[in-house]
Every structure is written in C-alpha cells, then in structure tokens.
Amino acid sequence: MSQPVLTSGSATRPGTGRFPLVRTRPLLEENPWDVYRRIATPHRPSVLLESGKPPSGQARWSFVAADPYMVFSGGPGRYTFETEHGTTHHRGDPLVALFGVLGPCLVPRSDSLPPFVGGAVGYASYDTVRHYETLPSMARRDLPLPDLEFLFFDLVIVIDHHTRLLHMIFTPAPERLLAESHEALYREGTARMDELDSRWDAPVPTSPRESPIKASSMEGTHSEREYVERVQQCQTYIGAGDIYQANLAQRFSVAFNPAEGRSLHAVGQNLYHRLRMVNPSPFAGLFVTGNLALVSSSPERLVQVIGNRVTARPIAGTRPRGRSAMEDHALMDNLRLDAKERAEHLMLVDLARNDLGRVCEYGSVRVEEFMTIEQYSHVAHLVSEVTGTLKPACSTPDLIRSVFPGGTITGAPKIRCMEIIEELEPVRRGPYTGSLGYISWTGDVDFNILIRTMVLTGQRAYLQVGAGIVADSDPRREYQETLYKAQALFEALQ
C-alpha cells in the first residue's frame, strides 16, 4: 500500500490552525463505489455523492461519509436535532436553523482544500418551497418523510478524479473546537483516519448481481390516456395566458420486501450499484438513513456556491439516444435545431437568470455556456450555465429560497406553475425534483436536482419522471419522453 501523507493546518484561523486535518493517498484502482462499500456501516446512515461521468469541470469530485454525529430534520415551522445524547424539538424556520448551525465557525476557504471538508449532506424535498411560499393543498401527501433531512459529518473522504488522489479530512464541529482540547481532537482525528486506513487492504465487499425488486409489479399514477389529458389541461392554462411552460410528472412505484434477508439499506445500495453502471451521471448520489434511501443518477446541478460565485446549470430539451452512431448523430442534430426545444430552453435559462438576479450583484449574472448538448446512456439534453456574484447583503438561505425548486422542473412563471402542478399531479412529489447535496464548513454549497431518482421508504420504491409542456407540445410525445427518462431507472430494476 502506498504511504499516506498527513497534513494539518491546511487552513488557518485563530484557535483552529490544526484543522482541517488531511490525510492523502493515491486512489489506485478504486472507484467511489468501492470506497463507499469499504466504509458504510450496516444499518447506519451513509452518503455517496458521486461524479460518475469522465473528469470535467462538472465531474471532478466525489464525496463519501458514514456514521454522522448529528441528524437534522425539518418540516413547516419545526425542526429536530438528533445526536447520541437524544433528540431535541424546536419551532422556527428549519432552513435558517440549518445554516445557523453551519455558520458560526466556518473553516476558511483555501485553494488547497476540496470544496467539501465536512459539514452537512442531505436533501430538501420539493415541498420545502411551502415553508416560504403559499401554495394550495390538493395533491395527496403519502410519503412519511421530512421535508429536509441532513446528516452532519466531521470525517469525510474526498476523491479527486483529476489527480486520482483520495483525501481523508477531519474537521471537528464548531462547538467541539470551541470547548475541547485541540490536542485531544487531533489525536481523535488521527486515530479515526488510522482505522479507515486499515480498511484499504481488505477485499471490497461484493455487490449482489440480481435486482431485489420485481419490476413486473410496477404501478403508475397515470395511464397514457390520463397523462395525455393532463398535458392538454396544461395547454389550456398556457392558452389562457396563465403560464408559458410547465413540467408535468408521473410516478411509478413497486413493492419490495426488506424482510427477505435484505434491509432497506441493502436494497438501496444494490439499486445504486446497478444504476451507476447503467447511467453514470455527474451529480449522482446515494443517501441512506433509517427509513429512507435516495438513489439518484441526476444530470443536473441546481446551484453551486464557491465563495461568492454562484453557478446554476439548467437542463431543458431531451432526445433519446440512437441505436447506431448515424441515428444518434441525427437525433442530436434534431435536438440542436428543434425550434420548440430551443424556445423552451431559452425561457428556462431566462428564469434561471431572473432567480439569480434577485440575490446577485447587478450586472454580474451571465450565461457562460449556452445550449450545449450533453449525452447520457439513454438520453441527451440541452444544457446551459448561468453564473453570478452573490450580493454581500444576501445569505445562502436567501439564495436557496430564490432558486429552489429549480425552474426546469416547475416551469415559468414558477409560482403559478407550482399551483397547476398541485392541481394536476395526484400525489405530492416528496424528494423528487427537490435537491441533494452538501453544505461545507467552508460555506461552499453544491446541490443537484433530484431527477432520475428512486425513493425507497417503507416497503416500496418510487420513481418519478416529467416532461416540459408548451403550447405546441404533442401530448403523446411528451408521455413517451417521460418513459425515455425513466428507462435507465427501469433497467436498474430489471
């Protein structure tokens, strides 16, 4: 085994100069999934945020962590903290409370550190928007999950796909840095890294080949006829001038039995392993807690914050991949030149610009990349990148409220679209089209949009897919687009 390199004081601040504590080693032949399998503890919360596409600006880092020291969950006007000492319940804005925990003692940002050095990893469900916007209540809420759930980690593993290096990073929680001996914390961090180091020589646990779920028993919220009728209702609202475009989703679900020798954790890990092989994606993730597994192969970033630089990367416009190189090339040309797709994409780029413009400095919002085609295993998308500089007077929670949920999965204008979604979709979306990501002790943030995602809870797996509806949409073609988007998920279940 290569000798690891131990460093400390990578960032300095009065009283915190030894931290973060960083130990680095070559990645060798391991991939992020192998690393996750080595450190995940059965029946304990764990996370993997994986850049599954070849190294690029959007696919440099992957993050692995297990055994959080605190779990945060929240709903409208309430939130809880759970630690080894018990659970405390509070009233108030959970988003403010979450960032309040992360804000008092941030680690100074450094170019020598990865963007995530410890902090919180978690999700915000689509319905988190109800905490700060008034929406009707018509759809059935049938998933017993919190709107927000975040796991706090002081020890994380960071994989740099550019340098092929693995970094173990120990950053004690702010309250521990203030209250405990730094010498004792240094010894603790070193001992915990030693324990992780001992795992690299052990064989990687094997992943089951067979799916734990029988996809033949899949149930949907819509028949094709029902989905087509709802598309037509959307188009009626568009014709009346209520909206310009809306994203209309349908949900599929299938039962599984974790009692058959498999825990919810094991089922989620199995499906993620299969999905990452079928559809590697730059914003993929596996998030596992006691009663939930999120299995995501998302291609889309909602928002990233590095210092005061904000980046959004909206996706709008889809084609299936071709069965031959010639057919694939023709489909990409068709996507690139399709007037409907270009108009829809431009509308949603403008929405992203407006969302950032509310919290970014005047004149700083720019479209850095426009209508690039990104190809995935089963579909290709039109993608743009919008950047800006966060105003000094605006906080990260202000930014989240401005951009969340992403306009590509609501439509425009956003609030009226969400009202129509609540009317036309029979069940609440839950985590689907919410976001999964991290909030670092450095203050940096990166969240995806939870599309191409399975939600496992209770004894069912749920997957949802949507399509962007405009005035000249062909309703049956939009229904087929949802199936194209679901194909990788269905394949992982086979």
CSV table of C-alpha atoms in Angstrom, one decimal:
chain,number,residue,atom,x,y,z
A,1,MET,CA,0.0,0.0,0.0
A,2,SER,CA,1.3,3.5,-0.8
A,3,GLN,CA,2.4,5.6,2.2
A,4,PRO,CA,-0.3,8.1,3.0
A,5,VAL,CA,0.6,11.8,3.5
A,6,LEU,CA,-0.7,13.5,6.7
A,7,THR,CA,-1.0,17.3,6.8
A,8,SER,CA,-2.6,19.7,9.1
A,9,GLY,CA,-3.2,23.4,9.3
A,10,SER,CA,-4.4,23.5,5.6
A,11,ALA,CA,-6.5,26.4,6.6
A,12,THR,CA,-5.7,28.8,9.5
A,13,ARG,CA,-7.8,30.7,11.9
A,14,PRO,CA,-7.1,31.8,15.5
A,15,GLY,CA,-7.7,28.7,17.6
A,16,THR,CA,-8.3,26.3,14.7
A,17,GLY,CA,-4.9,26.1,13.0
A,18,ARG,CA,-4.6,22.4,13.2
A,19,PHE,CA,-7.8,21.8,11.3
A,20,PRO,CA,-8.9,20.6,8.8
A,21,LEU,CA,-6.7,17.6,9.3
A,22,VAL,CA,-6.0,16.0,5.9
A,23,ARG,CA,-4.5,12.6,5.0
A,24,THR,CA,-3.9,11.9,1.3
A,25,ARG,CA,-3.2,8.7,-0.6
A,26,PRO,CA,-3.3,7.6,-4.2
A,27,LEU,CA,-6.7,6.3,-5.4
A,28,LEU,CA,-5.1,3.3,-7.3
A,29,GLU,CA,-7.8,1.2,-8.9
A,30,GLU,CA,-10.6,2.0,-6.6
A,31,ASN,CA,-13.7,4.0,-7.6
A,32,PRO,CA,-16.1,5.9,-5.4
A,33,TRP,CA,-18.4,2.9,-5.1
A,34,ASP,CA,-15.5,0.7,-3.8
A,35,VAL,CA,-14.6,3.4,-1.2
A,36,TYR,CA,-18.2,3.7,-0.1
A,37,ARG,CA,-18.6,-0.1,0.3
A,38,ARG,CA,-15.5,-0.1,2.5
A,39,ILE,CA,-16.7,2.5,5.0
A,40,ALA,CA,-20.5,2.2,5.0
A,41,THR,CA,-21.7,0.6,8.2
A,42,PRO,CA,-24.8,-1.7,8.0
A,43,HIS,CA,-28.0,-0.1,9.4
A,44,ARG,CA,-26.3,3.3,9.9
A,45,PRO,CA,-26.7,6.5,7.8
A,46,SER,CA,-24.2,7.0,5.0
A,47,VAL,CA,-23.8,9.0,1.8
A,48,LEU,CA,-22.1,8.9,-1.5
A,49,LEU,CA,-22.1,12.0,-3.8
A,50,GLU,CA,-20.5,10.7,-7.0
A,51,SER,CA,-19.3,12.4,-10.1
A,52,GLY,CA,-20.0,9.5,-12.4
A,53,LYS,CA,-19.1,11.0,-15.8
A,54,PRO,CA,-15.5,11.3,-17.1
A,55,PRO,CA,-13.5,14.1,-15.4
A,56,SER,CA,-14.6,17.5,-16.4
A,57,GLY,CA,-15.5,20.8,-14.7
A,58,GLN,CA,-18.7,19.2,-13.5
A,59,ALA,CA,-17.2,15.8,-12.6
A,60,ARG,CA,-14.1,16.4,-10.5
A,61,TRP,CA,-15.1,15.5,-7.0
A,62,SER,CA,-16.8,12.6,-5.3
A,63,PHE,CA,-17.6,12.5,-1.5
A,64,VAL,CA,-18.2,9.6,0.9
A,65,ALA,CA,-19.2,9.7,4.5
A,66,ALA,CA,-20.7,7.4,7.1
A,67,ASP,CA,-21.8,7.5,10.7
A,68,PRO,CA,-22.9,11.1,11.2
A,69,TYR,CA,-22.6,12.7,14.6
A,70,MET,CA,-25.9,14.6,14.2
A,71,VAL,CA,-29.1,14.3,12.1
A,72,PHE,CA,-31.2,17.3,11.3
A,73,SER,CA,-34.8,17.1,10.0
A,74,GLY,CA,-37.4,19.7,9.4
A,75,GLY,CA,-40.9,20.5,8.3
A,76,PRO,CA,-43.0,23.7,8.1
A,77,GLY,CA,-42.2,25.8,11.2
A,78,ARG,CA,-40.4,23.0,13.1
A,79,TYR,CA,-37.1,21.0,13.1
A,80,THR,CA,-35.3,18.5,15.2
A,81,PHE,CA,-31.6,17.6,16.1
A,82,GLU,CA,-30.8,14.0,16.9
A,83,THR,CA,-27.4,13.1,18.5
A,84,GLU,CA,-26.2,10.2,20.6
A,85,HIS,CA,-27.4,12.2,23.6
A,86,GLY,CA,-31.0,12.3,22.4
A,87,THR,CA,-33.4,14.3,20.2
A,88,THR,CA,-34.5,17.9,20.7
A,89,HIS,CA,-37.5,19.5,19.1
A,90,HIS,CA,-37.7,23.2,18.1
A,91,ARG,CA,-40.1,25.7,16.5
A,92,GLY,CA,-38.9,28.0,13.7
A,93,ASP,CA,-37.6,28.2,10.2
A,94,PRO,CA,-35.7,24.9,9.5
A,95,LEU,CA,-33.6,26.5,6.7
A,96,VAL,CA,-32.4,29.3,9.0
A,97,ALA,CA,-31.7,26.8,11.7
A,98,LEU,CA,-29.8,24.5,9.4
A,99,PHE,CA,-27.5,27.3,8.2
A,100,GLY,CA,-27.3,28.7,11.7
A,101,VAL,CA,-25.6,25.5,12.9
A,102,LEU,CA,-23.1,25.7,10.0
A,103,GLY,CA,-22.4,29.4,10.1
A,104,PRO,CA,-20.8,30.4,13.4
A,105,CYS,CA,-17.3,28.9,12.9
A,106,LEU,CA,-16.6,28.4,9.3
A,107,VAL,CA,-13.3,26.9,8.1
A,108,PRO,CA,-11.5,29.5,6.0
A,109,ARG,CA,-11.7,28.6,2.3
A,110,SER,CA,-8.4,27.6,0.7
A,111,ASP,CA,-7.5,26.6,-2.9
A,112,SER,CA,-5.5,23.7,-1.4
A,113,LEU,CA,-8.7,22.2,0.1
A,114,PRO,CA,-11.6,20.4,-1.7
A,115,PRO,CA,-14.9,22.3,-1.7
A,116,PHE,CA,-16.4,19.9,0.9
A,117,VAL,CA,-14.3,19.4,4.1
A,118,GLY,CA,-17.1,18.2,6.3
A,119,GLY,CA,-20.4,19.7,7.4
A,120,ALA,CA,-23.9,18.6,6.3
A,121,VAL,CA,-25.1,16.4,3.5
A,122,GLY,CA,-28.8,16.0,2.8
A,123,TYR,CA,-31.9,16.7,0.8
A,124,ALA,CA,-34.6,19.2,0.6
A,125,SER,CA,-37.8,17.8,-0.8
A,126,TYR,CA,-39.8,19.7,-3.5
A,127,ASP,CA,-42.4,20.7,-0.8
A,128,THR,CA,-39.8,22.6,1.1
A,129,VAL,CA,-41.0,25.5,-1.0
A,130,ARG,CA,-44.1,25.6,1.1
A,131,HIS,CA,-42.0,26.9,4.0
A,132,TYR,CA,-41.8,30.3,2.3
A,133,GLU,CA,-44.4,30.3,-0.5
A,134,THR,CA,-48.2,29.9,-0.1
A,135,LEU,CA,-49.4,27.1,-2.4
A,136,PRO,CA,-52.8,25.2,-2.5
A,137,SER,CA,-53.1,21.8,-0.9
A,138,MET,CA,-54.8,19.4,-3.2
A,139,ALA,CA,-52.5,16.5,-4.0
A,140,ARG,CA,-52.1,13.6,-1.6
A,141,ARG,CA,-49.1,13.5,0.6
A,142,ASP,CA,-48.4,9.8,1.0
A,143,LEU,CA,-44.7,9.6,1.8
A,144,PRO,CA,-43.9,9.8,5.5
A,145,LEU,CA,-40.7,11.8,5.1
A,146,PRO,CA,-39.4,15.1,6.5
A,147,ASP,CA,-39.2,18.0,4.0
A,148,LEU,CA,-35.5,18.4,4.9
A,149,GLU,CA,-33.0,15.8,6.3
A,150,PHE,CA,-29.3,16.5,6.7
A,151,LEU,CA,-26.5,14.4,8.2
A,152,PHE,CA,-23.6,16.1,9.9
A,153,PHE,CA,-20.1,14.7,9.4
A,154,ASP,CA,-16.8,15.6,10.9
A,155,LEU,CA,-14.8,13.0,8.9
A,156,VAL,CA,-15.3,12.7,5.1
A,157,ILE,CA,-13.5,11.1,2.2
A,158,VAL,CA,-13.0,13.2,-0.9
A,159,ILE,CA,-12.0,11.7,-4.2
A,160,ASP,CA,-10.3,14.0,-6.8
A,161,HIS,CA,-10.9,12.5,-10.2
A,162,HIS,CA,-8.4,14.9,-11.8
A,163,THR,CA,-5.4,14.0,-9.7
A,164,ARG,CA,-6.5,10.4,-8.8
A,165,LEU,CA,-6.0,11.2,-5.1
A,166,LEU,CA,-8.1,10.2,-2.1
A,167,HIS,CA,-8.3,12.7,0.8
A,168,MET,CA,-9.5,11.8,4.3
A,169,ILE,CA,-10.5,15.1,6.0
A,170,PHE,CA,-11.3,15.5,9.7
A,171,THR,CA,-12.9,18.8,10.8
A,172,PRO,CA,-14.4,18.9,14.3
A,173,ALA,CA,-17.7,20.5,14.7
A,174,PRO,CA,-17.5,24.2,15.7
A,175,GLU,CA,-18.8,23.6,19.2
A,176,ARG,CA,-16.1,21.0,19.8
A,177,LEU,CA,-13.4,23.3,18.5
A,178,LEU,CA,-14.5,25.9,21.0
A,179,ALA,CA,-15.0,23.6,24.0
A,180,GLU,CA,-12.4,20.8,23.7
A,181,SER,CA,-8.6,20.4,23.7
A,182,HIS,CA,-7.3,20.7,20.2
A,183,GLU,CA,-4.5,18.3,21.1
A,184,ALA,CA,-7.2,15.7,22.0
A,185,LEU,CA,-9.2,16.4,18.8
A,186,TYR,CA,-6.0,16.0,16.8
A,187,ARG,CA,-5.4,12.6,18.4
A,188,GLU,CA,-9.0,11.6,17.8
A,189,GLY,CA,-8.8,12.6,14.1
A,190,THR,CA,-5.5,10.7,13.6
A,191,ALA,CA,-6.9,7.6,15.3
A,192,ARG,CA,-10.1,7.6,13.1
A,193,MET,CA,-8.0,8.0,10.0
A,194,ASP,CA,-5.8,5.1,11.1
A,195,GLU,CA,-8.9,3.0,11.4
A,196,LEU,CA,-10.0,3.9,7.9
A,197,ASP,CA,-6.5,3.3,6.5
A,198,SER,CA,-6.8,-0.3,7.9
A,199,ARG,CA,-9.7,-0.9,5.6
A,200,TRP,CA,-8.0,-0.3,2.3
A,201,ASP,CA,-6.2,-3.6,2.3
A,202,ALA,CA,-9.3,-5.6,2.9
A,203,PRO,CA,-11.3,-7.0,0.0
A,204,VAL,CA,-14.1,-4.8,-1.3
A,205,PRO,CA,-17.5,-6.2,-0.2
A,206,THR,CA,-19.2,-7.7,-3.2
A,207,SER,CA,-22.4,-6.2,-4.7
A,208,PRO,CA,-25.3,-8.6,-5.4
A,209,ARG,CA,-25.9,-9.0,-9.2
A,210,GLU,CA,-29.6,-9.7,-9.0
A,211,SER,CA,-32.2,-6.9,-8.5
A,212,PRO,CA,-34.0,-7.1,-5.2
A,213,ILE,CA,-37.2,-5.9,-6.8
A,214,LYS,CA,-39.6,-7.5,-9.3
A,215,ALA,CA,-40.1,-4.7,-11.8
A,216,SER,CA,-43.1,-6.5,-13.4
A,217,SER,CA,-45.2,-5.4,-10.5
A,218,MET,CA,-44.7,-1.7,-11.3
A,219,GLU,CA,-47.7,0.6,-10.6
A,220,GLY,CA,-48.2,4.1,-12.1
A,221,THR,CA,-50.2,7.1,-11.1
A,222,HIS,CA,-51.3,7.7,-14.7
A,223,SER,CA,-52.3,5.7,-17.7
A,224,GLU,CA,-51.1,7.1,-21.0
A,225,ARG,CA,-54.7,8.5,-21.6
A,226,GLU,CA,-54.7,10.2,-18.2
A,227,TYR,CA,-51.3,11.7,-18.7
A,228,VAL,CA,-52.3,13.0,-22.1
A,229,GLU,CA,-55.4,14.6,-20.6
A,230,ARG,CA,-53.3,16.4,-18.0
A,231,VAL,CA,-51.0,17.6,-20.7
A,232,GLN,CA,-54.0,19.0,-22.5
A,233,GLN,CA,-55.1,20.7,-19.3
A,234,CYS,CA,-51.7,22.3,-19.1
A,235,GLN,CA,-52.0,23.6,-22.6
A,236,THR,CA,-55.4,25.1,-21.7
A,237,TYR,CA,-53.7,27.1,-19.0
A,238,ILE,CA,-50.9,28.1,-21.5
A,239,GLY,CA,-53.5,29.2,-24.0
A,240,ALA,CA,-55.3,31.3,-21.3
A,241,GLY,CA,-52.0,33.1,-20.5
A,242,ASP,CA,-51.5,31.7,-17.0
A,243,ILE,CA,-48.1,30.1,-17.8
A,244,TYR,CA,-45.6,29.7,-20.6
A,245,GLN,CA,-44.4,26.2,-19.8
A,246,ALA,CA,-44.9,23.6,-17.1
A,247,ASN,CA,-43.2,20.4,-16.1
A,248,LEU,CA,-45.7,17.7,-15.6
A,249,ALA,CA,-44.6,14.5,-13.8
A,250,GLN,CA,-46.0,11.0,-13.3
A,251,ARG,CA,-44.9,8.5,-10.6
A,252,PHE,CA,-44.3,4.7,-10.7
A,253,SER,CA,-43.9,2.5,-7.7
A,254,VAL,CA,-43.1,-1.1,-6.9
A,255,ALA,CA,-43.1,-3.2,-3.7
A,256,PHE,CA,-40.1,-4.9,-2.2
A,257,ASN,CA,-39.8,-6.9,0.9
A,258,PRO,CA,-36.7,-5.9,3.0
A,259,ALA,CA,-37.5,-8.8,5.4
A,260,GLU,CA,-36.3,-11.3,2.8
A,261,GLY,CA,-32.8,-11.1,4.1
A,262,ARG,CA,-32.2,-7.6,2.9
A,263,SER,CA,-32.5,-4.3,4.8
A,264,LEU,CA,-33.7,-1.1,3.2
A,265,HIS,CA,-30.0,-0.1,3.2
A,266,ALA,CA,-29.0,-3.2,1.3
A,267,VAL,CA,-31.8,-2.7,-1.3
A,268,GLY,CA,-30.8,0.9,-1.8
A,269,GLN,CA,-27.1,0.1,-2.1
A,270,ASN,CA,-27.9,-2.7,-4.6
A,271,LEU,CA,-30.0,-0.4,-6.8
A,272,TYR,CA,-27.5,2.4,-6.7
A,273,HIS,CA,-24.7,0.0,-7.8
A,274,ARG,CA,-26.9,-1.1,-10.7
A,275,LEU,CA,-27.9,2.4,-11.7
A,276,ARG,CA,-24.4,3.8,-11.6
A,277,MET,CA,-23.4,1.1,-14.1
A,278,VAL,CA,-26.4,1.7,-16.3
A,279,ASN,CA,-26.3,5.5,-16.3
A,280,PRO,CA,-23.2,7.3,-14.8
A,281,SER,CA,-24.0,10.9,-14.1
A,282,PRO,CA,-22.1,14.0,-12.8
A,283,PHE,CA,-24.5,14.6,-9.9
A,284,ALA,CA,-25.3,11.1,-8.8
A,285,GLY,CA,-25.9,10.2,-5.2
A,286,LEU,CA,-26.9,7.6,-2.6
A,287,PHE,CA,-28.3,8.9,0.7
A,288,VAL,CA,-29.3,6.3,3.3
A,289,THR,CA,-30.9,6.8,6.7
A,290,GLY,CA,-33.0,4.6,9.0
A,291,ASN,CA,-36.2,4.8,6.9
A,292,LEU,CA,-35.1,6.2,3.5
A,293,ALA,CA,-32.8,5.5,0.6
A,294,LEU,CA,-32.4,8.1,-2.1
A,295,VAL,CA,-30.8,6.5,-5.3
A,296,SER,CA,-30.0,9.2,-7.8
A,297,SER,CA,-28.3,9.5,-11.2
A,298,SER,CA,-29.1,13.1,-11.7
A,299,PRO,CA,-27.5,15.0,-14.6
A,300,GLU,CA,-28.5,18.4,-13.3
A,301,ARG,CA,-27.0,20.9,-10.9
A,302,LEU,CA,-29.5,23.3,-9.2
A,303,VAL,CA,-26.9,25.6,-7.7
A,304,GLN,CA,-23.3,25.8,-6.6
A,305,VAL,CA,-21.7,28.4,-4.3
A,306,ILE,CA,-17.9,28.8,-4.1
A,307,GLY,CA,-17.1,31.9,-2.1
A,308,ASN,CA,-19.5,34.5,-3.5
A,309,ARG,CA,-19.6,32.9,-7.0
A,310,VAL,CA,-22.9,31.3,-7.8
A,311,THR,CA,-23.5,28.8,-10.6
A,312,ALA,CA,-26.7,27.3,-11.9
A,313,ARG,CA,-26.8,24.7,-14.8
A,314,PRO,CA,-30.3,24.3,-16.2
A,315,ILE,CA,-31.3,21.4,-18.4
A,316,ALA,CA,-34.2,21.6,-20.8
A,317,GLY,CA,-34.6,19.7,-24.1
A,318,THR,CA,-34.4,15.9,-24.4
A,319,ARG,CA,-33.9,13.3,-27.1
A,320,PRO,CA,-33.4,9.5,-26.7
A,321,ARG,CA,-30.0,8.1,-27.8
A,322,GLY,CA,-29.8,6.4,-31.1
A,323,ARG,CA,-29.4,2.7,-31.7
A,324,SER,CA,-26.5,3.4,-34.1
A,325,ALA,CA,-23.9,6.2,-34.5
A,326,MET,CA,-25.7,7.5,-37.5
A,327,GLU,CA,-29.1,7.6,-35.8
A,328,ASP,CA,-27.5,9.1,-32.7
A,329,HIS,CA,-25.9,11.9,-34.8
A,330,ALA,CA,-29.3,12.6,-36.5
A,331,LEU,CA,-31.1,12.8,-33.1
A,332,MET,CA,-28.5,15.2,-31.7
A,333,ASP,CA,-28.9,17.5,-34.8
A,334,ASN,CA,-32.6,17.3,-34.4
A,335,LEU,CA,-32.4,18.4,-30.8
A,336,ARG,CA,-29.9,21.2,-31.6
A,337,LEU,CA,-32.1,22.6,-34.3
A,338,ASP,CA,-35.6,22.0,-32.9
A,339,ALA,CA,-37.3,25.4,-32.6
A,340,LYS,CA,-39.7,24.2,-29.8
A,341,GLU,CA,-36.8,22.8,-27.7
A,342,ARG,CA,-34.7,25.9,-28.2
A,343,ALA,CA,-37.5,28.3,-27.3
A,344,GLU,CA,-38.3,26.2,-24.2
A,345,HIS,CA,-34.7,26.1,-23.2
A,346,LEU,CA,-34.2,29.9,-23.7
A,347,MET,CA,-37.3,30.5,-21.5
A,348,LEU,CA,-35.8,28.4,-18.7
A,349,VAL,CA,-32.4,30.0,-19.0
A,350,ASP,CA,-34.1,33.4,-18.6
A,351,LEU,CA,-35.9,32.0,-15.5
A,352,ALA,CA,-32.5,31.0,-14.0
A,353,ARG,CA,-31.1,34.4,-14.8
A,354,ASN,CA,-34.0,36.0,-13.0
A,355,ASP,CA,-33.7,33.7,-10.0
A,356,LEU,CA,-30.0,34.6,-9.6
A,357,GLY,CA,-30.6,38.2,-10.4
A,358,ARG,CA,-32.7,38.7,-7.2
A,359,VAL,CA,-29.7,37.8,-5.0
A,360,CYS,CA,-26.7,38.6,-7.1
A,361,GLU,CA,-24.9,41.9,-7.7
A,362,TYR,CA,-26.3,44.0,-10.5
A,363,GLY,CA,-24.7,43.2,-13.8
A,364,SER,CA,-22.9,40.1,-12.6
A,365,VAL,CA,-25.3,37.5,-13.9
A,366,ARG,CA,-24.0,36.0,-17.2
A,367,VAL,CA,-24.8,33.0,-19.4
A,368,GLU,CA,-21.3,31.3,-19.6
A,369,GLU,CA,-22.4,28.3,-21.7
A,370,PHE,CA,-25.5,28.1,-23.9
A,371,MET,CA,-27.3,25.1,-25.3
A,372,THR,CA,-24.5,22.6,-25.1
A,373,ILE,CA,-25.5,19.0,-25.8
A,374,GLU,CA,-24.7,16.6,-23.0
A,375,GLN,CA,-25.1,12.9,-23.8
A,376,TYR,CA,-26.0,10.2,-21.2
A,377,SER,CA,-26.6,6.5,-21.6
A,378,HIS,CA,-30.3,6.7,-22.6
A,379,VAL,CA,-31.0,10.4,-23.4
A,380,ALA,CA,-29.2,13.6,-24.4
A,381,HIS,CA,-30.1,17.1,-23.1
A,382,LEU,CA,-29.6,20.8,-24.0
A,383,VAL,CA,-27.6,22.4,-21.1
A,384,SER,CA,-26.6,25.9,-20.2
A,385,GLU,CA,-24.6,27.5,-17.4
A,386,VAL,CA,-25.6,30.7,-15.6
A,387,THR,CA,-23.3,32.4,-13.1
A,388,GLY,CA,-23.4,35.5,-10.8
A,389,THR,CA,-21.8,37.1,-7.8
A,390,LEU,CA,-23.8,36.9,-4.6
A,391,LYS,CA,-24.7,40.2,-3.0
A,392,PRO,CA,-22.9,40.9,0.3
A,393,ALA,CA,-26.3,41.5,1.9
A,394,CYS,CA,-27.7,38.2,0.7
A,395,SER,CA,-27.1,34.9,2.6
A,396,THR,CA,-27.1,31.4,1.3
A,397,PRO,CA,-30.6,30.7,2.6
A,398,ASP,CA,-31.7,33.8,0.6
A,399,LEU,CA,-30.1,32.2,-2.5
A,400,ILE,CA,-31.8,28.8,-1.8
A,401,ARG,CA,-35.2,30.5,-1.5
A,402,SER,CA,-34.6,32.3,-4.8
A,403,VAL,CA,-33.6,29.3,-6.9
A,404,PHE,CA,-35.5,26.4,-5.2
A,405,PRO,CA,-37.1,24.4,-6.6
A,406,GLY,CA,-35.4,24.7,-10.0
A,407,GLY,CA,-37.4,26.3,-12.8
A,408,THR,CA,-36.6,23.4,-15.2
A,409,ILE,CA,-38.8,21.1,-13.1
A,410,THR,CA,-41.6,23.6,-12.4
A,411,GLY,CA,-42.0,25.8,-15.5
A,412,ALA,CA,-42.5,29.5,-15.9
A,413,PRO,CA,-43.7,31.6,-14.2
A,414,LYS,CA,-42.7,29.4,-11.3
A,415,ILE,CA,-45.4,30.1,-8.6
A,416,ARG,CA,-48.3,29.7,-11.0
A,417,CYS,CA,-46.8,26.5,-12.4
A,418,MET,CA,-46.5,25.0,-8.9
A,419,GLU,CA,-50.1,25.8,-8.3
A,420,ILE,CA,-51.1,24.0,-11.5
A,421,ILE,CA,-48.7,21.1,-10.7
A,422,GLU,CA,-50.5,20.7,-7.3
A,423,GLU,CA,-53.8,20.5,-9.2
A,424,LEU,CA,-52.8,18.1,-11.9
A,425,GLU,CA,-50.4,15.7,-10.2
A,426,PRO,CA,-52.4,13.4,-7.8
A,427,VAL,CA,-49.6,12.9,-5.3
A,428,ARG,CA,-47.0,15.2,-3.7
A,429,ARG,CA,-43.6,14.9,-5.2
A,430,GLY,CA,-41.6,14.4,-2.0
A,431,PRO,CA,-37.9,14.3,-2.6
A,432,TYR,CA,-38.4,14.1,-6.4
A,433,THR,CA,-37.3,17.4,-8.0
A,434,GLY,CA,-36.0,18.6,-4.7
A,435,SER,CA,-32.3,18.7,-4.2
A,436,LEU,CA,-29.5,16.5,-2.7
A,437,GLY,CA,-26.1,18.0,-1.9
A,438,TYR,CA,-23.7,19.4,0.7
A,439,ILE,CA,-23.1,22.5,2.8
A,440,SER,CA,-19.4,22.6,3.7
A,441,TRP,CA,-17.8,24.1,6.8
A,442,THR,CA,-16.1,26.5,4.4
A,443,GLY,CA,-19.5,27.9,3.4
A,444,ASP,CA,-19.4,26.3,-0.1
A,445,VAL,CA,-22.6,24.7,-1.3
A,446,ASP,CA,-23.5,22.3,-4.1
A,447,PHE,CA,-26.9,20.8,-4.8
A,448,ASN,CA,-28.3,18.7,-7.7
A,449,ILE,CA,-31.9,18.5,-8.8
A,450,LEU,CA,-33.4,15.1,-7.8
A,451,ILE,CA,-34.4,13.8,-11.2
A,452,ARG,CA,-33.6,10.2,-12.5
A,453,THR,CA,-34.0,9.3,-8.8
A,454,MET,CA,-35.6,6.4,-6.9
A,455,VAL,CA,-37.0,7.0,-3.4
A,456,LEU,CA,-37.1,3.9,-1.2
A,457,THR,CA,-39.2,4.1,2.0
A,458,GLY,CA,-41.4,1.6,3.9
A,459,GLN,CA,-41.5,-1.4,1.5
A,460,ARG,CA,-41.9,0.5,-1.8
A,461,ALA,CA,-39.6,2.1,-4.4
A,462,TYR,CA,-40.9,5.2,-6.1
A,463,LEU,CA,-39.6,6.8,-9.2
A,464,GLN,CA,-40.9,9.9,-11.0
A,465,VAL,CA,-40.3,11.4,-14.4
A,466,GLY,CA,-41.7,14.5,-16.1
A,467,ALA,CA,-41.7,16.4,-19.3
A,468,GLY,CA,-41.8,20.1,-20.2
A,469,ILE,CA,-45.2,21.1,-21.7
A,470,VAL,CA,-45.5,24.1,-24.0
A,471,ALA,CA,-48.3,25.3,-26.3
A,472,ASP,CA,-47.3,23.2,-29.3
A,473,SER,CA,-46.4,20.0,-27.3
A,474,ASP,CA,-47.6,16.7,-28.7
A,475,PRO,CA,-49.2,15.1,-25.6
A,476,ARG,CA,-48.3,11.6,-26.6
A,477,ARG,CA,-44.8,12.5,-27.5
A,478,GLU,CA,-44.4,14.1,-24.0
A,479,TYR,CA,-45.7,10.9,-22.4
A,480,GLN,CA,-43.0,9.0,-24.4
A,481,GLU,CA,-40.4,11.5,-23.2
A,482,THR,CA,-41.2,10.6,-19.6
A,483,LEU,CA,-40.6,6.9,-20.4
A,484,TYR,CA,-37.3,7.7,-22.2
A,485,LYS,CA,-36.1,9.5,-19.0
A,486,ALA,CA,-37.3,6.5,-16.8
A,487,GLN,CA,-35.5,3.9,-19.0
A,488,ALA,CA,-32.3,3.8,-17.0
A,489,LEU,CA,-34.2,3.5,-13.8
A,490,PHE,CA,-36.3,0.7,-15.2
A,491,GLU,CA,-33.2,-1.0,-16.4
A,492,ALA,CA,-31.6,-0.9,-13.0
A,493,LEU,CA,-34.7,-2.6,-11.6
A,494,GLN,CA,-34.7,-5.5,-14.1
